[in-house]
CSV table of C-alpha atoms and ligand atoms in Angstrom, one decimal:
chain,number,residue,atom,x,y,z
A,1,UNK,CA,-0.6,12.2,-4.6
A,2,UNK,CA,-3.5,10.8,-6.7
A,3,UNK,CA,-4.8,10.4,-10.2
A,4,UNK,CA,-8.4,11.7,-8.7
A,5,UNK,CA,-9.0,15.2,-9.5
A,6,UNK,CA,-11.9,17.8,-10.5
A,7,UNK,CA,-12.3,19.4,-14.0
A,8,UNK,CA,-14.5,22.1,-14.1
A,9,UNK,CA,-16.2,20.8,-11.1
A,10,UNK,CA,-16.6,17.0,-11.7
A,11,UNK,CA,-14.6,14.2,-10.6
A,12,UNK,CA,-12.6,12.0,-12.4
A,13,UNK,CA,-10.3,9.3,-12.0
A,14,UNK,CA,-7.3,9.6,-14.7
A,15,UNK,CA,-9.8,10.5,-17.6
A,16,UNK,CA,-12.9,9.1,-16.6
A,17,UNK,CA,-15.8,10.9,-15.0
A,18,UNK,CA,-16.3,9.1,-11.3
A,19,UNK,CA,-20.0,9.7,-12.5
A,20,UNK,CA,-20.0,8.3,-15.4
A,21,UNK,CA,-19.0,4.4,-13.9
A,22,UNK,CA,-21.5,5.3,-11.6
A,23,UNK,CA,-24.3,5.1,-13.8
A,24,UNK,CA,-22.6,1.7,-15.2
A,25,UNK,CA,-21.6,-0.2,-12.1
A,26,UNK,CA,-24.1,1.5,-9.7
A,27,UNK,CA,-23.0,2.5,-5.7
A,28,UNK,CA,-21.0,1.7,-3.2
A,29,UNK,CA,-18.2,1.4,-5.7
A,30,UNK,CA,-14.5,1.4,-5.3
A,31,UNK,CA,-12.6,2.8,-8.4
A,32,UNK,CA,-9.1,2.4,-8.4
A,33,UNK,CA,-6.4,4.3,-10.7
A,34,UNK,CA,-4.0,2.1,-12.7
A,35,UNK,CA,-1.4,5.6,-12.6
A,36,UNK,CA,-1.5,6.0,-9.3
A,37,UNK,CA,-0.7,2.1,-8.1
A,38,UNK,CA,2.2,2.4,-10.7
A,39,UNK,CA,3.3,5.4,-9.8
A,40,UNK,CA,3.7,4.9,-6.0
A,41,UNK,CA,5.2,1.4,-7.0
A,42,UNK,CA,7.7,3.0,-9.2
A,43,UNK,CA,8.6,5.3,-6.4
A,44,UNK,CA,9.9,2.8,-3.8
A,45,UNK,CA,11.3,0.9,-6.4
A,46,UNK,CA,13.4,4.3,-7.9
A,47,UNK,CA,13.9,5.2,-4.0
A,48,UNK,CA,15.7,2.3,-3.3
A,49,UNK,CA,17.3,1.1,-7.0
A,50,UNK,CA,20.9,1.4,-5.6
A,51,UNK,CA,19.7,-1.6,-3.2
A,52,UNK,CA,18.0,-3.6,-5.2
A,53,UNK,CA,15.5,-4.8,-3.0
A,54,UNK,CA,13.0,-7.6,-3.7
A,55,UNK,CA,9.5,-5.5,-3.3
A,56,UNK,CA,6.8,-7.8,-2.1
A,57,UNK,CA,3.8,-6.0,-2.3
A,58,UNK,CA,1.7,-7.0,0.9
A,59,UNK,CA,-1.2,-8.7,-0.4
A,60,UNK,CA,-3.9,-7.9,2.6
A,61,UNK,CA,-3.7,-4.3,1.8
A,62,UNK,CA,-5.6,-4.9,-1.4
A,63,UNK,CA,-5.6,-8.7,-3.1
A,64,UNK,CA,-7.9,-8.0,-5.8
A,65,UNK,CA,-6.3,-10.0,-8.8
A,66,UNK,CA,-6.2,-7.5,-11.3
A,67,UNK,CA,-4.3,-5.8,-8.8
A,68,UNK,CA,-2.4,-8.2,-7.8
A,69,UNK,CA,-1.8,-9.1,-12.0
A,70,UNK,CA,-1.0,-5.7,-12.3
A,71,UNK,CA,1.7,-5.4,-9.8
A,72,UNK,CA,3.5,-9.3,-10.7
A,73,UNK,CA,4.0,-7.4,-14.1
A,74,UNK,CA,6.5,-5.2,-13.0
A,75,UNK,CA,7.9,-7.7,-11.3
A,76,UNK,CA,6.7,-7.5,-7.5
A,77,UNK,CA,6.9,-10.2,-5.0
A,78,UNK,CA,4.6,-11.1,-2.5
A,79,UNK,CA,3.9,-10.8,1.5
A,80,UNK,CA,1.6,-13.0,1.9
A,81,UNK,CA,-0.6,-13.8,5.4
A,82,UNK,CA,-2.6,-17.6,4.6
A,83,UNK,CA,-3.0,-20.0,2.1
A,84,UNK,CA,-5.8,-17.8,0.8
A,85,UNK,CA,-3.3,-15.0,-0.2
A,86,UNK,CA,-1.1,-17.8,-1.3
A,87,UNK,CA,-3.6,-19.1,-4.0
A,88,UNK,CA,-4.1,-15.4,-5.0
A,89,UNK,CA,-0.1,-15.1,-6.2
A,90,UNK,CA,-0.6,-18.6,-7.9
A,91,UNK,CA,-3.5,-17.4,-9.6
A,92,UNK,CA,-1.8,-14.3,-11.2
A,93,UNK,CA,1.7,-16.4,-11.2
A,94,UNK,CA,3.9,-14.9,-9.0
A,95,UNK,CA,6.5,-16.8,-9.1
A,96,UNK,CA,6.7,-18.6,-5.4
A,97,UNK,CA,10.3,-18.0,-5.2
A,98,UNK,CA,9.5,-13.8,-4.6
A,99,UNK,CA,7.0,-15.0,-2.0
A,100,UNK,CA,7.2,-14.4,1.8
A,101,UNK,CA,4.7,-15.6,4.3
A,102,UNK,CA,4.2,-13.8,7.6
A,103,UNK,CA,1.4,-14.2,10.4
A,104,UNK,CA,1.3,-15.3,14.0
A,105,UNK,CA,-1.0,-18.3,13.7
A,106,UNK,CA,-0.1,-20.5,10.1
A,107,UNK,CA,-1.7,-23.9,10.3
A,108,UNK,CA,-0.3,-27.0,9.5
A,109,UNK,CA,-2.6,-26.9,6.6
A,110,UNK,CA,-0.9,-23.7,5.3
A,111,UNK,CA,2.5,-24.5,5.9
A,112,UNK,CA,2.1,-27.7,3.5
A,113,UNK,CA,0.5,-25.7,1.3
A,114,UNK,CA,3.1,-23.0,1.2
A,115,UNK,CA,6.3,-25.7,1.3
A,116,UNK,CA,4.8,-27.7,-1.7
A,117,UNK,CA,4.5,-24.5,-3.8
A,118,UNK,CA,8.0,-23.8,-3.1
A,119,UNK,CA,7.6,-20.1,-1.3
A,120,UNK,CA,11.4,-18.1,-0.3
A,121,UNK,CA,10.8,-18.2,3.0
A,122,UNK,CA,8.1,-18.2,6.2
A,123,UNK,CA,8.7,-15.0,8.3
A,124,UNK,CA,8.7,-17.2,12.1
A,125,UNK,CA,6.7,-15.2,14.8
A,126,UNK,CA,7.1,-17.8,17.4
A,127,UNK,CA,9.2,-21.0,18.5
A,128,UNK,CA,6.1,-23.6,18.7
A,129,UNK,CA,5.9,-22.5,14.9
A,130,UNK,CA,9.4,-23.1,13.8
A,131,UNK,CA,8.8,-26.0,15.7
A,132,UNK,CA,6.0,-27.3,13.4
A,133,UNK,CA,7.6,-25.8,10.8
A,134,UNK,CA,10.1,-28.3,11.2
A,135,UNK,CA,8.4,-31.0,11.9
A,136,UNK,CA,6.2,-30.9,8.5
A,137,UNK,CA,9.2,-30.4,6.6
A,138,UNK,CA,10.6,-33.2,7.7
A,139,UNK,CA,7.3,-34.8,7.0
A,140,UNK,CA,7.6,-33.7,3.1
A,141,UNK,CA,11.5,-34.3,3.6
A,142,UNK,CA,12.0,-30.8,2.7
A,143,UNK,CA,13.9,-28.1,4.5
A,144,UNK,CA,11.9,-24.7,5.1
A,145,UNK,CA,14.0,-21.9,4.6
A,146,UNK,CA,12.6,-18.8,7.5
A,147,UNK,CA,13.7,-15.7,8.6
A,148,UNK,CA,12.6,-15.2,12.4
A,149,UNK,CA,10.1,-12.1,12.8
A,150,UNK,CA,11.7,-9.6,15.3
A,151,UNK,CA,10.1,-7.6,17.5
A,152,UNK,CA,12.5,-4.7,18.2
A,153,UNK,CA,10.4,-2.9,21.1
A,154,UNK,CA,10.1,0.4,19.4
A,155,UNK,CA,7.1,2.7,19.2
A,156,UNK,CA,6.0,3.3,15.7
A,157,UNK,CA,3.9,6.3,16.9
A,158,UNK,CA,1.0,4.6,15.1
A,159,UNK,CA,-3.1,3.6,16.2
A,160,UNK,CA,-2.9,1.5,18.7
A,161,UNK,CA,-4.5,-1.2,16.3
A,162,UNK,CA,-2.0,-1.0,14.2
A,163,UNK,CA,1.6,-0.6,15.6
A,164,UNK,CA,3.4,-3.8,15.8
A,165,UNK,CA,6.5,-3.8,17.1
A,166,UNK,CA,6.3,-2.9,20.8
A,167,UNK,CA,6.9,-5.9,23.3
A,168,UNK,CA,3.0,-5.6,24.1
A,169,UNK,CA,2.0,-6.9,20.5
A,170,UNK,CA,1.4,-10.2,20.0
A,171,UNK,CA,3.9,-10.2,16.8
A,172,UNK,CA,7.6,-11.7,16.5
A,173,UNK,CA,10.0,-12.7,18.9
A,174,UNK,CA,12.2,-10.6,21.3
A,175,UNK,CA,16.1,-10.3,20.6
A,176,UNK,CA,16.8,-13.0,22.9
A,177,UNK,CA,14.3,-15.1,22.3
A,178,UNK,CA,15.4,-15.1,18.2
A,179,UNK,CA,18.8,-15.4,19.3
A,180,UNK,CA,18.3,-19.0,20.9
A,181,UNK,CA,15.9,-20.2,18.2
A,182,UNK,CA,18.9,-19.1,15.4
A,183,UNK,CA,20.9,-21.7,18.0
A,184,UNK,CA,18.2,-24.2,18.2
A,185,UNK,CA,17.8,-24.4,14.2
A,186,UNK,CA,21.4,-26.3,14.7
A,187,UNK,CA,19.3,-29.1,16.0
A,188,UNK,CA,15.9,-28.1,13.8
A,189,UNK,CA,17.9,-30.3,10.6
A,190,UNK,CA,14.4,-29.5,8.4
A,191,UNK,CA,14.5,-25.5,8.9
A,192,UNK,CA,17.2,-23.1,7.5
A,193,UNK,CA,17.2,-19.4,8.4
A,194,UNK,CA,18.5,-17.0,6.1
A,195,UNK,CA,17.4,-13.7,7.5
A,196,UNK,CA,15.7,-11.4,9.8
A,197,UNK,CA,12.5,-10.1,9.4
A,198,UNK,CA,10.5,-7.4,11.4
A,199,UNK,CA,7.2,-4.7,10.6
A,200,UNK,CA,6.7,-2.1,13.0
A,201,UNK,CA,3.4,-1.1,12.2
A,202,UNK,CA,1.4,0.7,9.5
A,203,UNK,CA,0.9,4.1,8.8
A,204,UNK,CA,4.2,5.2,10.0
A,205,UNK,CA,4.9,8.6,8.7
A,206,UNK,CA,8.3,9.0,10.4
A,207,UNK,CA,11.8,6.9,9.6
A,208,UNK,CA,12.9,7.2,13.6
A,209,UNK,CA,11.6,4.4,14.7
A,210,UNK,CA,12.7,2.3,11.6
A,211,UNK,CA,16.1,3.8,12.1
A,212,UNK,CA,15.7,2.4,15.8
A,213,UNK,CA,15.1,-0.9,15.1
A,214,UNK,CA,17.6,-1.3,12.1
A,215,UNK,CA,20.4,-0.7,14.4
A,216,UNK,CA,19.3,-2.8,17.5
A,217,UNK,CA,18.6,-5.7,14.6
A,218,UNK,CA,21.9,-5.1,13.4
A,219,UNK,CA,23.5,-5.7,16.3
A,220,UNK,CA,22.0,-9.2,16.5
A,221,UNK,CA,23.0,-9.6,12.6
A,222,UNK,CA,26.6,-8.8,14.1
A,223,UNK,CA,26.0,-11.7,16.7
A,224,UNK,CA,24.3,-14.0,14.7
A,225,UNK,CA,27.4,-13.9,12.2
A,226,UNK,CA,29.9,-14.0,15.0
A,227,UNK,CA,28.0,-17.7,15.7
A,228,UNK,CA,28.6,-18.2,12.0
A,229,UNK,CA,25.0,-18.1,11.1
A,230,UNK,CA,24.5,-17.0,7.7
A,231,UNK,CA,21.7,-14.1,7.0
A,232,UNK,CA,21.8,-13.6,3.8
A,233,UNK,CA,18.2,-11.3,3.9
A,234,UNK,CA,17.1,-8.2,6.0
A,235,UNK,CA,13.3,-7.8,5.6
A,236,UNK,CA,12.2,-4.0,6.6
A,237,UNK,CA,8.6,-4.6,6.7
A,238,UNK,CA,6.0,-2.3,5.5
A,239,UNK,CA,3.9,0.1,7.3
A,240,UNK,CA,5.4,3.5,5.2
A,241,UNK,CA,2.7,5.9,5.9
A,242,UNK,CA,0.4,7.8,2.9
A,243,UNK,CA,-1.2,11.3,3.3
A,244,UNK,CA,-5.2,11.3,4.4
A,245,UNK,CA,-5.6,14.5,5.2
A,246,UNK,CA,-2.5,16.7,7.3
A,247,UNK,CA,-0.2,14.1,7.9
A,248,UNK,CA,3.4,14.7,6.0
A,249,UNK,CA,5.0,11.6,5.8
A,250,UNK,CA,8.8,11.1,4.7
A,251,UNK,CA,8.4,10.1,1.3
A,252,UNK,CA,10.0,7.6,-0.4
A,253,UNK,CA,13.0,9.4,-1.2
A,254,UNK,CA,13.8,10.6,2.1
A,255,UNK,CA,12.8,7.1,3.5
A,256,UNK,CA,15.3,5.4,1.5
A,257,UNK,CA,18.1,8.1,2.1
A,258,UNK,CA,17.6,7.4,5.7
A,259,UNK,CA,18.0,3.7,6.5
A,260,UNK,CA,20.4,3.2,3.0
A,261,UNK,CA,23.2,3.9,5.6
A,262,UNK,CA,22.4,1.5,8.1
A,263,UNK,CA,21.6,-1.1,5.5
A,264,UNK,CA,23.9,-0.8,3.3
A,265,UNK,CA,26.7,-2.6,5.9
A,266,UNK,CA,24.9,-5.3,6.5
A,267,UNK,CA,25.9,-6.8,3.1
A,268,UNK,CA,22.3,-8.4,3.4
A,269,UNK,CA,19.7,-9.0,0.1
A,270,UNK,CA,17.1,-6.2,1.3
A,271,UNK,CA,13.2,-7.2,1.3
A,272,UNK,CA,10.4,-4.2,1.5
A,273,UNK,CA,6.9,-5.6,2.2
A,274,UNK,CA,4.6,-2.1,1.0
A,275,UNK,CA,1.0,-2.7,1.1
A,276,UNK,CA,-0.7,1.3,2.0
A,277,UNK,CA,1.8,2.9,0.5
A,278,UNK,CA,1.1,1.2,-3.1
A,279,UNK,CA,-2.8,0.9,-2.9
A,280,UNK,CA,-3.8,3.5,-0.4
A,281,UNK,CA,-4.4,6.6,-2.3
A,282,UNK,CA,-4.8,4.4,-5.4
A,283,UNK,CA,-8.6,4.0,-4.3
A,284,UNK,CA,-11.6,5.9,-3.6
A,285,UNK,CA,-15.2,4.4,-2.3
A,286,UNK,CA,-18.1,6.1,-4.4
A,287,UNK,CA,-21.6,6.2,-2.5
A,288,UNK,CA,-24.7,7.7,-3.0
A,289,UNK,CA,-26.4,10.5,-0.9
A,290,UNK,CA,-29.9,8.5,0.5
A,291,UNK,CA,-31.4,11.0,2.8
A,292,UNK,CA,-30.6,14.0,4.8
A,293,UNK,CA,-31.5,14.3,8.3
A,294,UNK,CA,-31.2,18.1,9.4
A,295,UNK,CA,-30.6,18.9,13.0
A,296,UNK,CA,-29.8,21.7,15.5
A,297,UNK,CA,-26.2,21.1,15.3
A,298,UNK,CA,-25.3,19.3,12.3
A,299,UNK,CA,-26.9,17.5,9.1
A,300,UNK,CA,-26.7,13.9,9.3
A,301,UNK,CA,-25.9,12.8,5.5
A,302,UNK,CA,-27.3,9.1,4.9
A,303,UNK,CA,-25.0,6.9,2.7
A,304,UNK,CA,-25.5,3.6,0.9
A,305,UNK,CA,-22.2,2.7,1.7
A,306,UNK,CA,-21.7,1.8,5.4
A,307,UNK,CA,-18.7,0.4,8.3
A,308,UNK,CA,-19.8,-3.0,6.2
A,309,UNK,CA,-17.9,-1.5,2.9
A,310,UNK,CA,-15.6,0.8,4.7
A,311,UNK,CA,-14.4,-0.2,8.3
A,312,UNK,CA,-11.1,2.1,8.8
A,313,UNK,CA,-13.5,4.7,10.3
A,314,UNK,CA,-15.0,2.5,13.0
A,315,UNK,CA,-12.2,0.5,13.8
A,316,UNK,CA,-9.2,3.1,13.7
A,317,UNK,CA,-11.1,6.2,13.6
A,318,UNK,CA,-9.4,6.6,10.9
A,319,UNK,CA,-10.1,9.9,8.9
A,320,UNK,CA,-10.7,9.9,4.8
A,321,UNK,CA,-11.3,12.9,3.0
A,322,UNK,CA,-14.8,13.0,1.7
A,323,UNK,CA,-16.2,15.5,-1.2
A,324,UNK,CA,-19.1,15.7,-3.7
A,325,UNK,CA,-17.9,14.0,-7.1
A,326,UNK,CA,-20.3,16.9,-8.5
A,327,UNK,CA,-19.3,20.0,-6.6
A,328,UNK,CA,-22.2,22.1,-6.0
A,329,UNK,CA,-22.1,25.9,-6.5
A,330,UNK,CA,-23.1,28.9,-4.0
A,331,UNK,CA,-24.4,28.4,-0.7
A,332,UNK,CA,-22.6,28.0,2.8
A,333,UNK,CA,-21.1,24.3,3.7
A,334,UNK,CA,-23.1,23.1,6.3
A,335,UNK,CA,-21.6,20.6,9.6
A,336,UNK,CA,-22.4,17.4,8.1
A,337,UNK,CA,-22.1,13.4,9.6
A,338,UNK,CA,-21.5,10.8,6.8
A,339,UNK,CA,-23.1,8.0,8.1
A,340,UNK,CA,-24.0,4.9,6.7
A,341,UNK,CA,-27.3,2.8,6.9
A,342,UNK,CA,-25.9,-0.3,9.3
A,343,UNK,CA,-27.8,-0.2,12.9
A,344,UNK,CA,-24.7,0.6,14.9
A,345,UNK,CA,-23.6,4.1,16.5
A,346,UNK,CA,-19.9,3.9,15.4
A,347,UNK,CA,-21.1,3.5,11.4
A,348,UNK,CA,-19.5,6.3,10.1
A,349,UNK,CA,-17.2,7.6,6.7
A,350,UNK,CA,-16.9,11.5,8.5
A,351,UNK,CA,-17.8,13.1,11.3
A,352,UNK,CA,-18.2,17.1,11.7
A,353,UNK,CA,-17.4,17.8,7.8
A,354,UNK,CA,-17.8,21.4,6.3
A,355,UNK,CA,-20.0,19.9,3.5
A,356,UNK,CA,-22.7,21.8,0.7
A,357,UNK,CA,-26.2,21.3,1.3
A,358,UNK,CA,-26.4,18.0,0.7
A,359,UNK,CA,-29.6,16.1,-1.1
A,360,UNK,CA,-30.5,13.0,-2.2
A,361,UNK,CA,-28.9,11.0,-4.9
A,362,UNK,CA,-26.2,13.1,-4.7
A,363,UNK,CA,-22.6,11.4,-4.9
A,364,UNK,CA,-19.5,11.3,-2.6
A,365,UNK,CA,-16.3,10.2,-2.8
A,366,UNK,CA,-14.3,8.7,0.2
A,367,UNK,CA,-10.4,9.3,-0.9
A,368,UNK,CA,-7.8,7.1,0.1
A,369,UNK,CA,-9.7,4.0,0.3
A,370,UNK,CA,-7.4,1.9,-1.7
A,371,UNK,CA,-5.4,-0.3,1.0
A,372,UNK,CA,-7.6,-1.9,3.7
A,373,UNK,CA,-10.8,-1.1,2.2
A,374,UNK,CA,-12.6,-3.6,0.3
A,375,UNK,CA,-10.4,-6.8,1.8
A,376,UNK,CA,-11.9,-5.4,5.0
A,377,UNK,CA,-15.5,-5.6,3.6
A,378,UNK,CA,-18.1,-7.8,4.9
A,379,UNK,CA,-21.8,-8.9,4.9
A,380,UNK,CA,-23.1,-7.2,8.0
A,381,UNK,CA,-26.8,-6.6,7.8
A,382,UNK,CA,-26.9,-8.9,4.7
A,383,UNK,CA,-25.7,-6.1,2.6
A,384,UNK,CA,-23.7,-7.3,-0.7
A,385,UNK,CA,-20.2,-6.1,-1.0
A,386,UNK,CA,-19.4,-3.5,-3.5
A,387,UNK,CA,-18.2,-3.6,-6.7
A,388,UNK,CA,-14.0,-2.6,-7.8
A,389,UNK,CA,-13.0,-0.7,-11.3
A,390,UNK,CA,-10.0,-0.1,-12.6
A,391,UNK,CA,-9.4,2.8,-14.2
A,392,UNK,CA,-6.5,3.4,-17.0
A,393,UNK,CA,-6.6,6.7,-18.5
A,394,UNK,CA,-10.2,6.9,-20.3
A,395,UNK,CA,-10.9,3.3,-20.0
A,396,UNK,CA,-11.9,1.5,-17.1
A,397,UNK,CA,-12.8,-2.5,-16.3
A,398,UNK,CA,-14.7,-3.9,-13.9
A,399,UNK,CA,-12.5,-6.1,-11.7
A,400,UNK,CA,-14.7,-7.8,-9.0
A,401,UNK,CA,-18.7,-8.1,-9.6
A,402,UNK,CA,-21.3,-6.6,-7.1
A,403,UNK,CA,-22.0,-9.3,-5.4
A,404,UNK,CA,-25.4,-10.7,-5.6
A,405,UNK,CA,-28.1,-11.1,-2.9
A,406,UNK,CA,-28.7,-15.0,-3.9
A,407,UNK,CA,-24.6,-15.7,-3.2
A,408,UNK,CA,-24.7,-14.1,-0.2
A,409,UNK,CA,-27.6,-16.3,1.0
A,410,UNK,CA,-26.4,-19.6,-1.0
A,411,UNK,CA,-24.6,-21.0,1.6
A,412,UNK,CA,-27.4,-20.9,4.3
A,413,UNK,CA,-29.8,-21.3,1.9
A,414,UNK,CA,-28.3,-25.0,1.0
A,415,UNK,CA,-28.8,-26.3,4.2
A,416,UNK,CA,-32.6,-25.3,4.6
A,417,UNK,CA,-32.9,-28.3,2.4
A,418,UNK,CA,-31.3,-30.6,4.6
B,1,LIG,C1,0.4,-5.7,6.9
B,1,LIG,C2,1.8,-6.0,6.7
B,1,LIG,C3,2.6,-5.3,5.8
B,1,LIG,C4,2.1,-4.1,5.1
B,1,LIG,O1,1.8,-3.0,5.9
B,1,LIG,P1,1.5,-1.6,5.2
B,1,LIG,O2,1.4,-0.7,6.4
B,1,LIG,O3,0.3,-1.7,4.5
B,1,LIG,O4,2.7,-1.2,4.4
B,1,LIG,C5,3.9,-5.7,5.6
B,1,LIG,N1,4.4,-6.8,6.3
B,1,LIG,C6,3.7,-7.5,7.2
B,1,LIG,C7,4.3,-8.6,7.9
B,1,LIG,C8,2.4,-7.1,7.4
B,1,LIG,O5,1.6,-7.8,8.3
């Protein structure tokens, strides 16, 4: 699953004691391993080779640039989400043609900026936006090529936060609904659609709903092509689901073996937008025991890394795995609360763990914090946002600086000389 195990009781990432890039690069850290981004990359890709999808790696997962470098070298494209993503796969040269942009709310601003690079196509979640779509095309006498974003109606038996493609959510457009916008685009002369797009949700660990939607999309594929539209793409989405703790998702084998049959017929190119699946268990969060507060009950275990540096526990209740890098010997595990410093009641890494006798200045790891980890960082209670490694066997390189106290402060600090 990961490139993060224990030798004689210590852990390492590939073949680099977590502890040791502690003492370099301090805590909270994330560490990433290069082997394990590759490896779960290489796996969709070998999953699906008979297809021969284009892969664009969904930026918000994880958008550090090394990462992002990394992945454009074997050749990924990119789903991107705003112009900030955008300027992320122009900075490690994607090439725009491999790039898709999604989200309900793209600005004018963005849609300029994305036209003038020259991205494949926007992913349309709504008609006002093809309609401004069109009209700023026009303005650059361009024509945007889109695929309209459907929302199929299925349950991805996923959080609540996270499932996307129920007619409750606020993404993509009904069957109907994309069905007269494909007619419209006969008037629209500055937009071209050539595809369908939908995403379910994320952490999905099962292909049935997938399987779902691909036949009630196909159906309109059949209709659209009766109309003599011409969709050339089918975009699948992301949202394949990684192990945190029991979960057994398909994996990518059995994912691919499932909807190959239904896509296959289409005669459509085939686009797969993976974020968690590459990144998740690519990334653990490093943090460093402060105090221990024992009660009646339980311990609580005080860490320096807080719902600032890791949110997937507040927001989702979403569960890591969390262990001593250093496993300690003898004793009985004790009921322990990993929380984190930040004056709120829902910071928290793990509730109700079967921890050792915790101290001080001991350090934890917080698996499977590779994909909606850092990108989800912020500055709550002024704290500084961690630092990222990347780890390639027995090297490693720091690829995003601790942040410093003075830039967090700069841009107030500007103004109190006004
Ligand atoms: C977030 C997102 C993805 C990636 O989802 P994962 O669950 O990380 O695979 C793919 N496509 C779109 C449009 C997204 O918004």
């Amino acid at each position: 699953m990961d490139d993060f195990l224990k030798r004689k009781g210590e852990l390492y990432c590939e073949d680099m004691p977590i502890s040791k890039l502690v003492k370099i690069h301090g805590t909270p850290l994330y560490i990433y391993s290069r082997n394990t981004i590759l490896s779960h990359y290489n796996k969709i890709k070998n999953a699906f080779a008979e297809l021969n999808p284009l892969i664009c790696y969904s930026v918000k997962a994880n958008s550090n640039l090394t990462i992002l470098r990394l992945l454009a070298e074997q050749g990924t494209g990119l789903d991107i989400v705003s112009q900030g993503e955008l300027e992320r796969g122009l900075a490690v040269k994607v090439p725009t043609r491999c790039m898709v942009y999604a989200g309900v709310g793209k600005t004018e601003k963005e849609i300029i900026a994305a036209l003038r690079a020259g991205i494949l196509m926007f992913n349309v979640e709504s008609e006002p936006e093809a309609r401004l779509i069109n009209r700023v095309a026009q303005k650059m006498k361009t024509c945007a090529q889109v695929a309209f974003r459907i929302n199929p109606d299925v349950d991805a038996k996923t959080h609540k936060y996270i499932t996307t493609g129920k007619k409750e959510n606020k993404f993509g457009l009904t069957i109907p609904l994309a069905m007269d916008l494909f007619r419209s685009t006969r008037r629209l002369k500055h937009i071209k659609p050539i595809g369908v797009h939908m995403h379910i949700g994320s952490q999905i660990t099962s292909a049935t709903p997938y399987l779902q939607a691909i036949r009630r999309m196909s159906k309109m594929i059949a209709e659209l092509r009766r109309e003599d539209f011409d969709i050339e793409y089918f975009n699948l989405g992301g949202g394949l689901g990684i192990i945190y703790n029991e979960e057994r998702p398909q994996t990518a084998n059995e994912f691919a073996q499932a909807v190959a049959p239904l896509i296959r017929p289409l005669k459509c190119k085939l686009i797969l937008e993976p974020g968690r699946f590459i990144v998740g268990n690519a990334g653990i969060l490093v943090t460093e025991v402060q105090y221990v507060k024992r009660g009646h009950l339980k311990s609580f275990a005080i860490v320096d890394a807080g719902m600032n540096d890791l949110i997937r526990p507040s927001l989702y209740g979403a569960f890591h795995q969390i262990l001593p890098v250093i496993s300690k010997r003898g004793g009985k595990t004790v009921l322990t609360d990993v929380v984190g410093p930040i004056c709120e009641s829902g910071d928290f890494l793990g509730k109700d763990r079967h921890l050792p006798n915790l101290e001080s200045g001991d350090l934890l790891a917080v698996r499977s914090a590779g994909a909606y980890g850092m990108v989800m960082a912020s500055n709550y209670n002024s704290r500084p946002r961690p630092a990222e490694v990347l780890v390639a066997g027995s090297k490693a390189k720091l690829i995003r600086k601790r942040e410093i106290m003075a830039e967090v402060l700069a841009p107030e600090l500007a103004m109190l000389k006004n």
